[in-house]
Each structure stands twice: as C-alpha cells, then as structure tokens.
Amino acid sequence: MSDPDTDAAAGRDTGSGPVRYERDGHVVTITYDRPEKRNAIDGAMRRAINTAWDRFRTDDEAWVAIVTGAGKAFCAGADTGSTTGNPAGDFPGSFWERPTVNSLESGWEIFKPIVAAVNGPAVGYGVTLLTWCDFVIASEEATFSFPEVRLGIPTIVGALRLPRMIDRQYAMELLLTGETIDAARAHEIGLAGWVVPHDELLDRARSLAQRLTAGAPLAQRAVKEMAVRGAELGTTEAIRFGETMRKVVAATDDAAEGAAAAREKRPPQWRAR
C-alpha cells in the first residue's frame, strides 16, 4: 500500500478531488479535474486550486508547472450555480478598500515558469489564468472567450492583463464582444504560442517544461520577476532593480555551480539554492 507521507515527499498526488497535483522530478502538473462541469470553478474547487498553486510556489523541488484540464474542457469559468462557496474565493474583496488578490488568477506572485496546456474551451477564469502563464500551448480543439459582458458584468483582471499579453485591439475585441475564438485565431493574435494536434498536447507541454529545467531555477525566477515588475517601473528604476536582482542571484550556490560547470565543460547540476 502506498504511504501518503512518502507520496507527498516524492511529489505524487496524495488524494482525489477537483484538482490533481503531480510532480515528476522538478516538473509539476496541475490538472483541473471536474470534467462533469467542464472544470468550472465552484467554491470547493477554488480552495483546491489555491492549495495546489500554493504547494507549487512553496516546494523547493518544484521548478516548472504545467496546468491543464481533465476531459474536454480546460476551464469553463465560474460555476455560478455553486452551493459550495464563492468561486472567487472565501474572501472575494470588499467594495472599495480591499481588492481581491487571493488566487493565481487575481494576482498571486509566482515567478516559477508556468506552461498552460489548453485542451479545450477556456472561458472567463480560464483565459484569465492564461494571462499569468509564461507559455500557452493549445490543442487544435481549444477555444477562448471572455463572455462576461454578455452576462451584464465586467471582466476586471482580464481587462488588466490581456492587453499586456497581446495587441490591445485584439484584446479589446475579445473583452468587449464576448465572442469565442478558435485555436488558430488565438495563435494569430498571440494568445497561444503554439497550436498542436490534440493527442500531442501534453507531450509537447512536458517537452517544453523539461527544456526549462535546463536553466538555473533562481536565475529564471529573477528574469520572470524582472519581466513582470519592469513593465510597471520607469526605465531607470527598472534597471536599478534588475542590477540588484543580479547581485542577489550571483551570490547563490547555483551561480557558483554554473561558473564551475562552464570551466569544467560539463552540464551544471542545479539545486535552486
């Protein structure tokens, strides 16, 4: 019989539920697993999603994440008929004073690389999630939409994030029409970096994730944080921040290992320390 403590230490999934978490070496796969509801997010699933992403960001052995959906959908957005709590989280924000920053979609800072493997429809929350991912690989069967305006409500975080990811006019077309686009169009406008045959989706995502483990994890996180924060800073402030980050990372064990490996003409052995 499998020992739960051993499974957890090895990164294997330790239970069933609406989200599966599995680690293979340094690559984590987080699967939204509520296929009977097209992976729509209810209160219980929100809690499981947040637990999975918190586990990823705090596990020193987890360097890269792949996020995907079970069944025919990636994520169908919020389950508005849920009776298990608020899909936005236990604290969805106050009217003015406290904004909602209680999930990856709403702004948790995770600077480890994240690869999205979009296996089917991505709706609302599902597309917002993609705007926080570094790479989006789409199945030929994937579709993308922000339908909120057709329901009489605004998209907020999506409206902040999508125009930073793709051309503003294409972003506004999605946000203001509520229309659905296919994978080919998503690739054309830059929302999806790659479109692949459906049966090859996870293999392609795993291949990319494995390539990412060749880079020094702490250096990668510094680069990602620079890319995120730098866009919100003036040029001089951004460069000053970046040079500070460079000095911090240069003092790590991995930086010493990288230099030694280059001298000795061998592959580096990263430890994320």
mmCIF file of C-alpha atoms in Angstrom, residues 74-244:
data_model
loop_
_atom_site.group_PDB
_atom_site.id
_atom_site.type_symbol
_atom_site.label_atom_id
_atom_site.label_comp_id
_atom_site.label_asym_id
_atom_site.label_seq_id
_atom_site.Cartn_x
_atom_site.Cartn_y
_atom_site.Cartn_z
ATOM 1 C CA PHE A 74 -9.655 23.470 -19.992
ATOM 2 C CA CYS A 75 -11.780 25.611 -17.662
ATOM 3 C CA ALA A 76 -15.342 26.800 -18.265
ATOM 4 C CA GLY A 77 -15.008 29.763 -15.915
ATOM 5 C CA ALA A 78 -17.006 30.286 -12.738
ATOM 6 C CA ASP A 79 -19.732 27.865 -11.714
ATOM 7 C CA THR A 80 -22.336 30.481 -10.864
ATOM 8 C CA GLY A 81 -24.755 27.840 -9.595
ATOM 9 C CA SER A 82 -22.317 26.618 -6.963
ATOM 10 C CA THR A 83 -23.531 25.889 -3.441
ATOM 11 C CA THR A 84 -20.031 25.202 -2.072
ATOM 12 C CA GLY A 85 -18.861 28.785 -1.690
ATOM 13 C CA ASN A 86 -17.735 31.686 -3.833
ATOM 14 C CA PRO A 87 -15.777 30.730 -6.991
ATOM 15 C CA ALA A 88 -13.677 33.861 -6.411
ATOM 16 C CA GLY A 89 -12.540 32.563 -3.008
ATOM 17 C CA ASP A 90 -13.532 32.772 0.613
ATOM 18 C CA PHE A 91 -12.776 36.483 0.651
ATOM 19 C CA PRO A 92 -13.852 37.992 -2.700
ATOM 20 C CA GLY A 93 -12.827 41.555 -1.781
ATOM 21 C CA SER A 94 -14.691 44.471 -0.284
ATOM 22 C CA PHE A 95 -16.492 47.032 -2.404
ATOM 23 C CA TRP A 96 -13.670 49.601 -2.343
ATOM 24 C CA GLU A 97 -10.921 49.200 0.200
ATOM 25 C CA ARG A 98 -9.597 45.654 -0.254
ATOM 26 C CA PRO A 99 -9.157 44.254 -3.747
ATOM 27 C CA THR A 100 -9.325 40.551 -4.451
ATOM 28 C CA VAL A 101 -5.797 39.145 -4.575
ATOM 29 C CA ASN A 102 -6.447 35.650 -3.289
ATOM 30 C CA SER A 103 -5.546 33.357 -6.194
ATOM 31 C CA LEU A 104 -3.139 32.995 -9.099
ATOM 32 C CA GLU A 105 -5.751 34.438 -11.470
ATOM 33 C CA SER A 106 -6.185 37.520 -9.292
ATOM 34 C CA GLY A 107 -2.507 38.256 -8.827
ATOM 35 C CA TRP A 108 -0.577 35.853 -6.621
ATOM 36 C CA GLU A 109 3.106 36.293 -7.331
ATOM 37 C CA ILE A 110 4.598 33.057 -8.635
ATOM 38 C CA PHE A 111 7.835 33.604 -10.512
ATOM 39 C CA LYS A 112 8.477 29.972 -11.368
ATOM 40 C CA PRO A 113 7.777 29.220 -15.066
ATOM 41 C CA ILE A 114 4.230 28.071 -15.874
ATOM 42 C CA VAL A 115 3.148 26.285 -19.056
ATOM 43 C CA ALA A 116 -0.558 26.118 -19.957
ATOM 44 C CA ALA A 117 -1.694 23.100 -21.972
ATOM 45 C CA VAL A 118 -5.129 24.201 -23.196
ATOM 46 C CA ASN A 119 -7.026 21.038 -24.088
ATOM 47 C CA GLY A 120 -10.455 22.527 -24.812
ATOM 48 C CA PRO A 121 -12.615 25.585 -24.106
ATOM 49 C CA ALA A 122 -11.025 28.245 -21.898
ATOM 50 C CA VAL A 123 -13.726 30.608 -20.640
ATOM 51 C CA GLY A 124 -13.530 33.597 -18.277
ATOM 52 C CA TYR A 125 -11.338 32.458 -15.388
ATOM 53 C CA GLY A 126 -9.727 30.004 -17.790
ATOM 54 C CA VAL A 127 -8.446 32.791 -20.067
ATOM 55 C CA THR A 128 -7.500 34.987 -17.113
ATOM 56 C CA LEU A 129 -5.327 32.120 -15.891
ATOM 57 C CA LEU A 130 -3.513 32.093 -19.241
ATOM 58 C CA THR A 131 -2.528 35.745 -18.808
ATOM 59 C CA TRP A 132 -0.445 34.700 -15.774
ATOM 60 C CA CYS A 133 1.218 31.807 -17.616
ATOM 61 C CA ASP A 134 4.525 32.181 -19.444
ATOM 62 C CA PHE A 135 3.713 29.771 -22.267
ATOM 63 C CA VAL A 136 0.377 28.751 -23.813
ATOM 64 C CA ILE A 137 0.238 25.582 -25.896
ATOM 65 C CA ALA A 138 -3.217 24.985 -27.371
ATOM 66 C CA SER A 139 -4.829 21.869 -28.733
ATOM 67 C CA GLU A 140 -6.473 22.264 -32.121
ATOM 68 C CA GLU A 141 -9.726 21.725 -30.190
ATOM 69 C CA ALA A 142 -9.176 24.666 -27.821
ATOM 70 C CA THR A 143 -11.366 27.772 -27.839
ATOM 71 C CA PHE A 144 -11.099 31.028 -25.892
ATOM 72 C CA SER A 145 -13.679 33.538 -24.661
ATOM 73 C CA PHE A 146 -14.474 36.231 -22.099
ATOM 74 C CA PRO A 147 -18.306 36.066 -22.107
ATOM 75 C CA GLU A 148 -18.840 38.313 -19.083
ATOM 76 C CA VAL A 149 -20.160 41.345 -20.980
ATOM 77 C CA ARG A 150 -22.890 39.148 -22.464
ATOM 78 C CA LEU A 151 -23.965 38.376 -18.914
ATOM 79 C CA GLY A 152 -24.062 42.046 -17.922
ATOM 80 C CA ILE A 153 -20.903 42.028 -15.805
ATOM 81 C CA PRO A 154 -17.376 43.344 -16.470
ATOM 82 C CA THR A 155 -14.148 41.403 -16.754
ATOM 83 C CA ILE A 156 -11.687 43.120 -14.409
ATOM 84 C CA VAL A 157 -8.396 41.230 -14.064
ATOM 85 C CA GLY A 158 -8.736 40.006 -17.637
ATOM 86 C CA ALA A 159 -9.102 43.621 -18.770
ATOM 87 C CA LEU A 160 -5.903 44.495 -16.910
ATOM 88 C CA ARG A 161 -3.868 41.526 -18.073
ATOM 89 C CA LEU A 162 -4.928 40.655 -21.618
ATOM 90 C CA PRO A 163 -3.837 43.966 -23.230
ATOM 91 C CA ARG A 164 -0.380 43.395 -21.704
ATOM 92 C CA MET A 165 -0.174 39.978 -23.325
ATOM 93 C CA ILE A 166 -1.485 40.664 -26.843
ATOM 94 C CA ASP A 167 -2.193 43.650 -29.095
ATOM 95 C CA ARG A 168 -4.666 45.976 -27.378
ATOM 96 C CA GLN A 169 -7.197 45.962 -30.229
ATOM 97 C CA TYR A 170 -7.356 42.168 -30.307
ATOM 98 C CA ALA A 171 -7.650 42.119 -26.528
ATOM 99 C CA MET A 172 -10.497 44.618 -26.561
ATOM 100 C CA GLU A 173 -12.265 42.651 -29.276
ATOM 101 C CA LEU A 174 -12.350 39.597 -27.013
ATOM 102 C CA LEU A 175 -13.228 41.562 -23.896
ATOM 103 C CA LEU A 176 -15.949 43.780 -25.356
ATOM 104 C CA THR A 177 -17.701 41.381 -27.750
ATOM 105 C CA GLY A 178 -17.713 38.281 -25.556
ATOM 106 C CA GLU A 179 -17.171 36.231 -28.712
ATOM 107 C CA THR A 180 -15.369 32.882 -28.868
ATOM 108 C CA ILE A 181 -12.247 32.387 -30.958
ATOM 109 C CA ASP A 182 -10.636 29.130 -32.047
ATOM 110 C CA ALA A 183 -7.070 27.981 -31.527
ATOM 111 C CA ALA A 184 -5.875 29.199 -34.920
ATOM 112 C CA ARG A 185 -7.105 32.726 -34.199
ATOM 113 C CA ALA A 186 -5.629 32.605 -30.693
ATOM 114 C CA HIS A 187 -2.265 31.798 -32.247
ATOM 115 C CA GLU A 188 -2.673 34.538 -34.848
ATOM 116 C CA ILE A 189 -3.214 37.231 -32.203
ATOM 117 C CA GLY A 190 -0.528 35.913 -29.847
ATOM 118 C CA LEU A 191 -2.734 34.443 -27.128
ATOM 119 C CA ALA A 192 -1.443 30.922 -27.869
ATOM 120 C CA GLY A 193 2.210 30.455 -28.669
ATOM 121 C CA TRP A 194 1.706 27.055 -30.295
ATOM 122 C CA VAL A 195 -1.217 25.062 -31.684
ATOM 123 C CA VAL A 196 -0.662 21.304 -31.784
ATOM 124 C CA PRO A 197 -2.665 18.160 -32.557
ATOM 125 C CA HIS A 198 -4.864 17.299 -29.595
ATOM 126 C CA ASP A 199 -3.188 13.945 -28.927
ATOM 127 C CA GLU A 200 0.240 15.603 -28.761
ATOM 128 C CA LEU A 201 -0.706 18.382 -26.349
ATOM 129 C CA LEU A 202 0.635 17.045 -23.061
ATOM 130 C CA ASP A 203 3.745 15.569 -24.672
ATOM 131 C CA ARG A 204 4.571 18.966 -26.152
ATOM 132 C CA ALA A 205 3.936 20.699 -22.823
ATOM 133 C CA ARG A 206 6.136 18.198 -20.978
ATOM 134 C CA SER A 207 8.874 18.584 -23.566
ATOM 135 C CA LEU A 208 8.893 22.358 -23.083
ATOM 136 C CA ALA A 209 8.792 22.007 -19.288
ATOM 137 C CA GLN A 210 11.752 19.644 -19.397
ATOM 138 C CA ARG A 211 13.696 22.104 -21.554
ATOM 139 C CA LEU A 212 13.029 24.765 -18.944
ATOM 140 C CA THR A 213 14.668 22.666 -16.219
ATOM 141 C CA ALA A 214 17.997 23.117 -18.037
ATOM 142 C CA GLY A 215 18.103 26.723 -16.817
ATOM 143 C CA ALA A 216 19.134 27.717 -13.314
ATOM 144 C CA PRO A 217 15.847 27.965 -11.354
ATOM 145 C CA LEU A 218 16.703 31.034 -9.292
ATOM 146 C CA ALA A 219 18.064 32.897 -12.298
ATOM 147 C CA GLN A 220 14.864 32.065 -14.192
ATOM 148 C CA ARG A 221 12.745 33.417 -11.367
ATOM 149 C CA ALA A 222 14.747 36.627 -11.308
ATOM 150 C CA VAL A 223 14.253 37.003 -15.075
ATOM 151 C CA LYS A 224 10.500 36.417 -14.765
ATOM 152 C CA GLU A 225 10.175 38.846 -11.861
ATOM 153 C CA MET A 226 12.129 41.417 -13.871
ATOM 154 C CA ALA A 227 9.784 40.931 -16.836
ATOM 155 C CA VAL A 228 6.721 41.366 -14.611
ATOM 156 C CA ARG A 229 7.866 44.236 -12.395
ATOM 157 C CA GLY A 230 9.948 46.017 -15.003
ATOM 158 C CA ALA A 231 6.886 46.749 -17.090
ATOM 159 C CA GLU A 232 5.436 48.731 -14.194
ATOM 160 C CA LEU A 233 8.593 50.749 -13.419
ATOM 161 C CA GLY A 234 10.350 53.628 -15.101
ATOM 162 C CA THR A 235 13.454 52.699 -17.084
ATOM 163 C CA THR A 236 16.000 53.891 -14.509
ATOM 164 C CA GLU A 237 14.128 52.286 -11.599
ATOM 165 C CA ALA A 238 13.743 49.043 -13.562
ATOM 166 C CA ILE A 239 17.455 48.841 -14.375
ATOM 167 C CA ARG A 240 18.383 49.604 -10.758
ATOM 168 C CA PHE A 241 16.018 46.884 -9.555
ATOM 169 C CA GLY A 242 17.409 44.451 -12.119
ATOM 170 C CA GLU A 243 21.027 45.089 -11.135
ATOM 171 C CA THR A 244 20.083 44.452 -7.503
#
